[in-house]
PDB file of N, CA and C in Angstrom:
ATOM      1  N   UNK V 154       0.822  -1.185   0.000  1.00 81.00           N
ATOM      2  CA  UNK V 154       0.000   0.000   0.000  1.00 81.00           C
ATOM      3  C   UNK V 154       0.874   1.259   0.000  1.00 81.00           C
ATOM      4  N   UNK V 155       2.070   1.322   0.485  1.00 90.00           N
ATOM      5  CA  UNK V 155       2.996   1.870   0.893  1.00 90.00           C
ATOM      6  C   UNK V 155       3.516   2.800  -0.687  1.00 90.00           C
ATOM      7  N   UNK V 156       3.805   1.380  -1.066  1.00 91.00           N
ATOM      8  CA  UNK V 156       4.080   1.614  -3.141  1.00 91.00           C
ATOM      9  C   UNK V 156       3.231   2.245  -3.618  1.00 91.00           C
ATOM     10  N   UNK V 157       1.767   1.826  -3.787  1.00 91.00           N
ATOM     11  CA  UNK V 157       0.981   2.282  -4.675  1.00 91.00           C
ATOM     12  C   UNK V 157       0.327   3.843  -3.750  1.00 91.00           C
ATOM     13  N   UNK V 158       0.910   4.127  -2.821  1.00 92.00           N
ATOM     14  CA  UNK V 158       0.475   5.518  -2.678  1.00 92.00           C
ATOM     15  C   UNK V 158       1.511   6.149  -3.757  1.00 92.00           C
ATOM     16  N   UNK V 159       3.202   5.901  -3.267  1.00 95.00           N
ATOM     17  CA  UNK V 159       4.282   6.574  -3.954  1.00 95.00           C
ATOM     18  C   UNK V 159       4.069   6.413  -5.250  1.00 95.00           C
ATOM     19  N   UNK V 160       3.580   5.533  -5.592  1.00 94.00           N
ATOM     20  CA  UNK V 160       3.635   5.196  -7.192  1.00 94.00           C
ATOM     21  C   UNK V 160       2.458   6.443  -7.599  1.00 94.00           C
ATOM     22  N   UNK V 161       0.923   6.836  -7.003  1.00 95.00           N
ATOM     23  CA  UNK V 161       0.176   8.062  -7.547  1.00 95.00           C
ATOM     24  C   UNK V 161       0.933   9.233  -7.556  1.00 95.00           C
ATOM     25  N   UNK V 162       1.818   9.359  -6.263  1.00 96.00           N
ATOM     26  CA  UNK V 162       2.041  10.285  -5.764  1.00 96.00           C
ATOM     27  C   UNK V 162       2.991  10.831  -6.801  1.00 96.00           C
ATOM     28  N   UNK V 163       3.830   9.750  -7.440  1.00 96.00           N
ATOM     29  CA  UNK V 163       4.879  10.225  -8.547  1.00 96.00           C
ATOM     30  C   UNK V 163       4.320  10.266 -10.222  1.00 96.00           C
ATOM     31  N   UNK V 164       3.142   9.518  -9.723  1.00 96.00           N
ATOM     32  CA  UNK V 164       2.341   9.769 -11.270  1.00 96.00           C
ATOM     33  C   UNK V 164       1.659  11.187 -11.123  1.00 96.00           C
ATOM     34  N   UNK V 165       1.192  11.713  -9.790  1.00 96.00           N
ATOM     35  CA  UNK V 165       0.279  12.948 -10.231  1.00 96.00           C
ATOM     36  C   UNK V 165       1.534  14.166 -10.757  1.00 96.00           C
ATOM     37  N   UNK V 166       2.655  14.162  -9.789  1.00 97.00           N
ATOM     38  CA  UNK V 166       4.090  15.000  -9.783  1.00 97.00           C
ATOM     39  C   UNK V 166       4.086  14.897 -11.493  1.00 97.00           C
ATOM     40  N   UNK V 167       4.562  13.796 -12.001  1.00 97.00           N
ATOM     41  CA  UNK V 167       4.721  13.921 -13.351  1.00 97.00           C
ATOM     42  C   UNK V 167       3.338  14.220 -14.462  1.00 97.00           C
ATOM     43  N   UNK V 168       2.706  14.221 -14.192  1.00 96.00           N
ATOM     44  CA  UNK V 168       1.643  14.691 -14.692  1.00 96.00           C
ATOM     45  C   UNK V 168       1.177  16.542 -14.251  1.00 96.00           C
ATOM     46  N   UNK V 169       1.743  16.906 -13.080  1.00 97.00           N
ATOM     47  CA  UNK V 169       1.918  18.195 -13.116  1.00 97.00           C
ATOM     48  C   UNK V 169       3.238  18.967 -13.736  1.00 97.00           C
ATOM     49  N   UNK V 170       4.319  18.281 -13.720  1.00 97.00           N
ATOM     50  CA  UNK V 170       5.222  18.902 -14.311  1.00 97.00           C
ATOM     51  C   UNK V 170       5.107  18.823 -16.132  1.00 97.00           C
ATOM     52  N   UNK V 171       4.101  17.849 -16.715  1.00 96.00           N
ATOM     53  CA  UNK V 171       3.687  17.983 -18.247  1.00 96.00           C
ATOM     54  C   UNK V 171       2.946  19.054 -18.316  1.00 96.00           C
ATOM     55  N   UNK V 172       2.314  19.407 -17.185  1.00 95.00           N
ATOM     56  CA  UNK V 172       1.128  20.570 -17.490  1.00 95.00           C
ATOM     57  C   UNK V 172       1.491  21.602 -17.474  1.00 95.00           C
ATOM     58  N   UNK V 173       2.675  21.975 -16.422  1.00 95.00           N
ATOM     59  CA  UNK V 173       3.652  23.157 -15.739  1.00 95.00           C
ATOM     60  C   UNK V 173       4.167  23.282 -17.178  1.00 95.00           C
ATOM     61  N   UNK V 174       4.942  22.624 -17.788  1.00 95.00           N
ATOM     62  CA  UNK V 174       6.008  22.946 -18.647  1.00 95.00           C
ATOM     63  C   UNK V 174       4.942  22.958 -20.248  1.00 95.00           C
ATOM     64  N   UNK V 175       4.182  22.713 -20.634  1.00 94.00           N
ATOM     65  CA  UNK V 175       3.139  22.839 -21.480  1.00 94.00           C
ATOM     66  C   UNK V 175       1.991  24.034 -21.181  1.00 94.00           C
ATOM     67  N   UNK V 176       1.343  24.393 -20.444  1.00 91.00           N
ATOM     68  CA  UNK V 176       0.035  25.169 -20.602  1.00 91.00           C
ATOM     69  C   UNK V 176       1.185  26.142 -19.465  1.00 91.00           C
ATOM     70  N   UNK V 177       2.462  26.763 -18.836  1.00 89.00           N
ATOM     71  CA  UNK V 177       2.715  27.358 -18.020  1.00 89.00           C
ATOM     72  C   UNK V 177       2.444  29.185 -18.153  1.00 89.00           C
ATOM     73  N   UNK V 178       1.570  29.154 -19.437  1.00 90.00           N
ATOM     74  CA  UNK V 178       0.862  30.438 -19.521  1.00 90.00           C
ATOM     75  C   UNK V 178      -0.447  30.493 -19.383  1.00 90.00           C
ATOM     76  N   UNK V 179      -1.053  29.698 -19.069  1.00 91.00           N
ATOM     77  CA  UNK V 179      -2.156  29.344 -18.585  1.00 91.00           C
ATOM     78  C   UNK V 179      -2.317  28.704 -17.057  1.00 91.00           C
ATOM     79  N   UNK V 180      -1.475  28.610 -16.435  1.00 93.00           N
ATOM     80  CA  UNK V 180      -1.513  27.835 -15.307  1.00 93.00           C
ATOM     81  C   UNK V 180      -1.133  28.946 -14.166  1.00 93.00           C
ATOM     82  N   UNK V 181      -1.375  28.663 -12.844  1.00 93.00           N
ATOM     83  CA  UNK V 181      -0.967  29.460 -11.748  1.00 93.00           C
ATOM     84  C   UNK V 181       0.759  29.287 -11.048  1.00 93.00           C
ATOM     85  N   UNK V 182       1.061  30.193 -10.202  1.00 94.00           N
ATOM     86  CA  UNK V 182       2.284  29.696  -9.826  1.00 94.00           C
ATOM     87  C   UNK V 182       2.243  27.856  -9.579  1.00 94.00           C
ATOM     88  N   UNK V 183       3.779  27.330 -10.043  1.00 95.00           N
ATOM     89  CA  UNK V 183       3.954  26.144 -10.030  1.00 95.00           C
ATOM     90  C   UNK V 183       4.172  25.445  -8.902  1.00 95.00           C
ATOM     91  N   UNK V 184       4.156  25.781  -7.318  1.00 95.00           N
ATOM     92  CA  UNK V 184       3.960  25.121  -6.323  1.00 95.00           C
ATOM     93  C   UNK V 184       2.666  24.915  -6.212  1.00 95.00           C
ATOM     94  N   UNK V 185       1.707  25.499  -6.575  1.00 96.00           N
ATOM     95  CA  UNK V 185       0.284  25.279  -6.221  1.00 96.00           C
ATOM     96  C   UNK V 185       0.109  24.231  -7.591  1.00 96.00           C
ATOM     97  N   UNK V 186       0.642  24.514  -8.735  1.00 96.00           N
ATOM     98  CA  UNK V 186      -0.009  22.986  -9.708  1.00 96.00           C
ATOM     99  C   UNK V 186       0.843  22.135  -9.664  1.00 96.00           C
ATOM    100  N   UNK V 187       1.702  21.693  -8.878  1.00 97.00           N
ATOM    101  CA  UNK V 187       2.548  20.354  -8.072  1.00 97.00           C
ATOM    102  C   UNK V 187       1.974  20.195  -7.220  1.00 97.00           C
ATOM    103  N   UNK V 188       1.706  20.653  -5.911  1.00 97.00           N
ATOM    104  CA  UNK V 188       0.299  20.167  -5.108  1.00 97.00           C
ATOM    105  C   UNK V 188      -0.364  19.840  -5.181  1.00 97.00           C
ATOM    106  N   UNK V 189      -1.333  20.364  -6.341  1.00 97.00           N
ATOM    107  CA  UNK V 189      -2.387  20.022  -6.810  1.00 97.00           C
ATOM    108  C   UNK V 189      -2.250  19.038  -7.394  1.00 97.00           C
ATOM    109  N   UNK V 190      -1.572  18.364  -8.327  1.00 96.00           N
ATOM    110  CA  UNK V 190      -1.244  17.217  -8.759  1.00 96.00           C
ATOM    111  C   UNK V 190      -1.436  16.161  -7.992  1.00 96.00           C
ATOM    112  N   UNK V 191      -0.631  16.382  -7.286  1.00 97.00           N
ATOM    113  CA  UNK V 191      -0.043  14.860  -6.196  1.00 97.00           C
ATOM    114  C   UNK V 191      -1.313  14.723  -5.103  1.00 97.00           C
ATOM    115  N   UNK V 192      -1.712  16.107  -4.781  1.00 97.00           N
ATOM    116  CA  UNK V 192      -2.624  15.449  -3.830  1.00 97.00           C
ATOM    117  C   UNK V 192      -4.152  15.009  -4.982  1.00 97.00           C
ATOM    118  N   UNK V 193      -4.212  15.559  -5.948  1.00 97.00           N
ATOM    119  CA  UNK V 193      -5.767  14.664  -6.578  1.00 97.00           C
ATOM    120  C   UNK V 193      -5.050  13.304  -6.919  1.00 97.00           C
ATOM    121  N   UNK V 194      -3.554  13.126  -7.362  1.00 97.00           N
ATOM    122  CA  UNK V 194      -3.279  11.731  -7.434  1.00 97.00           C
ATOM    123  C   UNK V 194      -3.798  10.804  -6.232  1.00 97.00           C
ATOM    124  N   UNK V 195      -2.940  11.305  -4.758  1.00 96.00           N
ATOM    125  CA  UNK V 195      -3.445  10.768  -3.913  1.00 96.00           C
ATOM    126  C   UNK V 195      -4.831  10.249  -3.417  1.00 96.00           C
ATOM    127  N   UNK V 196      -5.491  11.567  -3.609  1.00 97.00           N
ATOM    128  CA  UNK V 196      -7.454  11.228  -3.497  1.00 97.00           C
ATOM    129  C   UNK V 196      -7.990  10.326  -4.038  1.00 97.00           C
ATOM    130  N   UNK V 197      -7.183  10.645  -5.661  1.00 95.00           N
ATOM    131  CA  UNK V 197      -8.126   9.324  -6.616  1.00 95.00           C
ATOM    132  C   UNK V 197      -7.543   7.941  -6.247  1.00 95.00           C
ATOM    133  N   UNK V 198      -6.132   7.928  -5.792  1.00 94.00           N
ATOM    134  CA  UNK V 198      -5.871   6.784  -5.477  1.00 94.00           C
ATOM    135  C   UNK V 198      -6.782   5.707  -4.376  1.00 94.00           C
ATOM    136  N   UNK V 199      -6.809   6.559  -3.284  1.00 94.00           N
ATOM    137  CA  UNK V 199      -7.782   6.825  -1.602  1.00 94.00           C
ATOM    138  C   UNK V 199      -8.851   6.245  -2.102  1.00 94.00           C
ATOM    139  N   UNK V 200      -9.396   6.468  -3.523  1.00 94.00           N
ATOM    140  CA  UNK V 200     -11.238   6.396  -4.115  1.00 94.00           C
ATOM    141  C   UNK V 200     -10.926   5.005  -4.052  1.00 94.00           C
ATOM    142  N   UNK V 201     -10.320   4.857  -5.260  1.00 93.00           N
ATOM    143  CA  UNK V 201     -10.511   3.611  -6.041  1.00 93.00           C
ATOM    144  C   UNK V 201      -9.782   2.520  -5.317  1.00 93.00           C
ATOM    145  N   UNK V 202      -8.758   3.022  -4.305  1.00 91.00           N
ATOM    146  CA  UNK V 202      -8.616   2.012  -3.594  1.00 91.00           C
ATOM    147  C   UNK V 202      -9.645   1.740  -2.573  1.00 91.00           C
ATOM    148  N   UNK V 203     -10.525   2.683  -2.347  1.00 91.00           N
ATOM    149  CA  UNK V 203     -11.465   1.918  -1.401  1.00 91.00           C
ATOM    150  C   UNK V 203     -12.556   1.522  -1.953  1.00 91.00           C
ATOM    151  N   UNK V 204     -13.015   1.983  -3.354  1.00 92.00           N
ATOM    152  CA  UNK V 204     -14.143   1.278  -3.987  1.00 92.00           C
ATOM    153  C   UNK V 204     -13.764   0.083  -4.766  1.00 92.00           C
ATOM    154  N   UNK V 205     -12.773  -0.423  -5.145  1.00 88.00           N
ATOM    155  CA  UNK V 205     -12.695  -1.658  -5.845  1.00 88.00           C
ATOM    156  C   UNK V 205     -11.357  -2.806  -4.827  1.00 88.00           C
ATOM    157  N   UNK V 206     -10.742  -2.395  -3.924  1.00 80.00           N
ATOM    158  CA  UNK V 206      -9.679  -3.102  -2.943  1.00 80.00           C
ATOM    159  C   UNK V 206      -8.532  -3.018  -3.778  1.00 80.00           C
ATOM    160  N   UNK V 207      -8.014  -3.527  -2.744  1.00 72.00           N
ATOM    161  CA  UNK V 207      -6.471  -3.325  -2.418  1.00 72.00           C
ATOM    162  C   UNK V 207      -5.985  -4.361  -3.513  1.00 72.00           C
ATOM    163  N   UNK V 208      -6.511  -4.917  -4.077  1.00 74.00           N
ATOM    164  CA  UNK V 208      -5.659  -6.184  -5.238  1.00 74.00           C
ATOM    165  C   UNK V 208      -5.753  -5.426  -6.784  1.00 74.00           C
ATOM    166  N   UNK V 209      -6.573  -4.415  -7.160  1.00 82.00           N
ATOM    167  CA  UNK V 209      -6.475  -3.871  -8.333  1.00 82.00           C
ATOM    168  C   UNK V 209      -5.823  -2.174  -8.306  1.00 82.00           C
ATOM    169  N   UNK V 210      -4.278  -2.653  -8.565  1.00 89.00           N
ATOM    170  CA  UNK V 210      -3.837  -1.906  -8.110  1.00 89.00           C
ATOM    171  C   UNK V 210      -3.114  -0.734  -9.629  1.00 89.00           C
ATOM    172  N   UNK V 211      -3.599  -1.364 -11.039  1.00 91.00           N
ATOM    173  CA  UNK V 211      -3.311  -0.675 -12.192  1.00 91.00           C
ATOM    174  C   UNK V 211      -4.844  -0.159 -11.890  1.00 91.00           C
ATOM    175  N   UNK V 212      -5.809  -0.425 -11.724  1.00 91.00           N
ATOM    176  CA  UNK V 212      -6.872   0.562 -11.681  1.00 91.00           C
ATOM    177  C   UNK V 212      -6.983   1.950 -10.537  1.00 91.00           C
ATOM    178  N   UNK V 213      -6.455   1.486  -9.732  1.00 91.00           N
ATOM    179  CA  UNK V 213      -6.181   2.478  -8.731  1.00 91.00           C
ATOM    180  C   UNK V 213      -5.190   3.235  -9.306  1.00 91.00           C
ATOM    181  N   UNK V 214      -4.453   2.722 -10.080  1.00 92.00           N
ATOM    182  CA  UNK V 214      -3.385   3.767 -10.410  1.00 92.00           C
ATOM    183  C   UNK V 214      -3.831   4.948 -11.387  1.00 92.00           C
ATOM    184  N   UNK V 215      -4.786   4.308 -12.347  1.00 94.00           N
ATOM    185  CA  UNK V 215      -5.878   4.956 -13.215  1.00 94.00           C
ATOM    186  C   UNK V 215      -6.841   6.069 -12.412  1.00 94.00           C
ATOM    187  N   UNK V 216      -7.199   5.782 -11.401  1.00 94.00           N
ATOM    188  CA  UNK V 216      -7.943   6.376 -10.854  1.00 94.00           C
ATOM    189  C   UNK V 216      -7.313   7.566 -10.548  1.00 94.00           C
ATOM    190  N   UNK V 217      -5.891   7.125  -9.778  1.00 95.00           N
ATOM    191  CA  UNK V 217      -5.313   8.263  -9.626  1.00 95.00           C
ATOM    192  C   UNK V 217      -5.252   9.140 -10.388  1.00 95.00           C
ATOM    193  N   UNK V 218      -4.676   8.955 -11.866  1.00 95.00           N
ATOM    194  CA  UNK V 218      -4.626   9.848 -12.939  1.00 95.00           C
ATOM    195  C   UNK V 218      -5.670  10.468 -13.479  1.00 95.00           C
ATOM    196  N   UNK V 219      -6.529   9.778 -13.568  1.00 96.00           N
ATOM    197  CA  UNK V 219      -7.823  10.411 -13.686  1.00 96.00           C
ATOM    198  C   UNK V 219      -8.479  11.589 -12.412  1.00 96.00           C
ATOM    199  N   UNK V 220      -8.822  11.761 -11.506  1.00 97.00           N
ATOM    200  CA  UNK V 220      -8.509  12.790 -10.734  1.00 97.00           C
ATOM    201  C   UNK V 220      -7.574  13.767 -10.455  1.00 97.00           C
ATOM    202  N   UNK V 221      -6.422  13.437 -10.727  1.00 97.00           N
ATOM    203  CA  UNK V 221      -5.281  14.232 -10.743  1.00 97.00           C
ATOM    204  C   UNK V 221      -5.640  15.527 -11.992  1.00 97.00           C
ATOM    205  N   UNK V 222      -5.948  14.579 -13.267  1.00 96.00           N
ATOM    206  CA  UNK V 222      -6.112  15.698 -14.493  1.00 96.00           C
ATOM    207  C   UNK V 222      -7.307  16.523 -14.257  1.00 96.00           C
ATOM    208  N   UNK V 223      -7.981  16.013 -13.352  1.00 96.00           N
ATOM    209  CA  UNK V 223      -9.743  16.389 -13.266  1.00 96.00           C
ATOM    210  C   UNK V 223      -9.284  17.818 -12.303  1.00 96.00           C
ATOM    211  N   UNK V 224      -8.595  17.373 -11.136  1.00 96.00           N
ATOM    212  CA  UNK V 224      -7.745  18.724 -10.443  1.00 96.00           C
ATOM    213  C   UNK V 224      -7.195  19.845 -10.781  1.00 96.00           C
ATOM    214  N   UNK V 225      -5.981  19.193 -11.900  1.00 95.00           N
ATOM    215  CA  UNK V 225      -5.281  20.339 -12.561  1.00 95.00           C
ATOM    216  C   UNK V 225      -5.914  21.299 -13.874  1.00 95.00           C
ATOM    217  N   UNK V 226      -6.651  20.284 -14.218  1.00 94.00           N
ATOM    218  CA  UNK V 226      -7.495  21.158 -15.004  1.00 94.00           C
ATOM    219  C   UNK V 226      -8.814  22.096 -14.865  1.00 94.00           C
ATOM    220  N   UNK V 227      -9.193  22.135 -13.025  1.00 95.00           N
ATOM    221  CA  UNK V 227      -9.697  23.340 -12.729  1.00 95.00           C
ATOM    222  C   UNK V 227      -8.374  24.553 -12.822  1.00 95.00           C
ATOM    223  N   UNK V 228      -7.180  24.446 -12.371  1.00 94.00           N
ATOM    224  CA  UNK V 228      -6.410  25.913 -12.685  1.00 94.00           C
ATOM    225  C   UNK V 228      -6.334  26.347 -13.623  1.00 94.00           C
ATOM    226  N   UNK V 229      -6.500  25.946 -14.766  1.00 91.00           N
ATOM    227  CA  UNK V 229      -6.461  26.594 -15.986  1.00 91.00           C
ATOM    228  C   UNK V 229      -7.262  28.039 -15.919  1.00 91.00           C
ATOM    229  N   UNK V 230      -6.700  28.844 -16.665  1.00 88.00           N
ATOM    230  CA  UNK V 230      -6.921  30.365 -16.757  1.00 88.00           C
ATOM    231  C   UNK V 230      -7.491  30.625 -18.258  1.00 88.00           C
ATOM    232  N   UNK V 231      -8.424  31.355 -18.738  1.00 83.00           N
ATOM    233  CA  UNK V 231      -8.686  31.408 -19.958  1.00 83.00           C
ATOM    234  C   UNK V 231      -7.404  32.045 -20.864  1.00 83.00           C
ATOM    235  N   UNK V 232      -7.489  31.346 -22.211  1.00 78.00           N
ATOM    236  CA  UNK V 232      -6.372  31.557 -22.597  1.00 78.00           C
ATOM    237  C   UNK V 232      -6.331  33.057 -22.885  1.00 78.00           C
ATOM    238  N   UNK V 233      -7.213  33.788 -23.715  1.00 69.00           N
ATOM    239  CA  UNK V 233      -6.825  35.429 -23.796  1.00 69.00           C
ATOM    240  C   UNK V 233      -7.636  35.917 -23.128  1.00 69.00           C
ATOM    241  N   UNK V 234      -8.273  37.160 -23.523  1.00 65.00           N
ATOM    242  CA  UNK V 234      -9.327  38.428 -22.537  1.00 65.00           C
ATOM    243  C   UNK V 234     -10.279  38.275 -22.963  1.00 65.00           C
ATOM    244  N   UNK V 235     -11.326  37.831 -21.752  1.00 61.00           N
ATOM    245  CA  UNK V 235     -12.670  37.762 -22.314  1.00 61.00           C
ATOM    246  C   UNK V 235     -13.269  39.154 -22.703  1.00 61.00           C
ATOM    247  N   UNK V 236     -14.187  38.676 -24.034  1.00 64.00           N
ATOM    248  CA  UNK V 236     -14.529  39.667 -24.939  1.00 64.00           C
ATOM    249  C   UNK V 236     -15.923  39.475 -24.305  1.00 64.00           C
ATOM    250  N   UNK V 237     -16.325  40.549 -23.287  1.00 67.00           N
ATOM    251  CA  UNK V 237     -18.153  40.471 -23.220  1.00 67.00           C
ATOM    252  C   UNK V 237     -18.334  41.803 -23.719  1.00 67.00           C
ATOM    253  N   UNK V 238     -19.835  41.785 -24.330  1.00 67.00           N
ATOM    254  CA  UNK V 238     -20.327  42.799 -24.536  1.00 67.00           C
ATOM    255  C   UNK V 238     -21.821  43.198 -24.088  1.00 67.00           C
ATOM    256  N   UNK V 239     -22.099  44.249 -23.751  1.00 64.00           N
ATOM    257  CA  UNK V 239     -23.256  44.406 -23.195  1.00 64.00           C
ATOM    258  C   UNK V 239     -24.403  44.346 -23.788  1.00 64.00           C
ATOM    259  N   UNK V 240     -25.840  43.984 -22.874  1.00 69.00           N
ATOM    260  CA  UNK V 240     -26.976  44.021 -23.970  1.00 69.00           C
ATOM    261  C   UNK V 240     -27.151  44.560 -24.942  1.00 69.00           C
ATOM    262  N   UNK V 241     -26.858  46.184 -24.345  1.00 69.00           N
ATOM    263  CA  UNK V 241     -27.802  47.154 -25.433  1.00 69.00           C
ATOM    264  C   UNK V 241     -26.906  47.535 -26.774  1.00 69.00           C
ATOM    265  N   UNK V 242     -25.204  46.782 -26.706  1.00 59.00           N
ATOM    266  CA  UNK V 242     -25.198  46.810 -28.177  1.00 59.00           C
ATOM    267  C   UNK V 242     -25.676  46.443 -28.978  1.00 59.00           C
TER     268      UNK V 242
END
């Protein structure tokens, strides 16, 4: 159990540092989307290890990743300036 925490924990890390170094104009300072990473890795891990047990442990790992991206992809920032315009134009 020990492993498959470290093992999310280094899948969400690397999955924030693809996002950091890819969208890093869109993203917030990079201690907060390394956090964010590792701990939705961790959560999703926490899920799916408690909804399916401790013996499916490539699905848990899935799980992890799957929450992790579900996390990091609330920081995203719109990419340019939103264009609103008012009713009465």
């Amino acid at each position: 159990m020990i492993l498959e925490a470290l093992g999310s924990a280094l899948l969400g890390l690397a999955l924030a540092w693809t996002a950091a170094n890819r969208l890093s104009h869109r993203l917030p300072a990079r201690p907060l989307v390394y956090s964010t990473g590792v701990a939705g890795a961790l959560f999703g891990d926490f899920i799916t290890h408690t909804a399916l047990d401790a013996a499916a442990v490539p699905l848990s790992l899935l799980g992890a990743l799957i929450v992790s991206t579900a996390s990091l992809s609330l920081l995203l920032r719109p990419n340019g300036r939103l264009r609103r315009r008012s009713v009465t134009v």
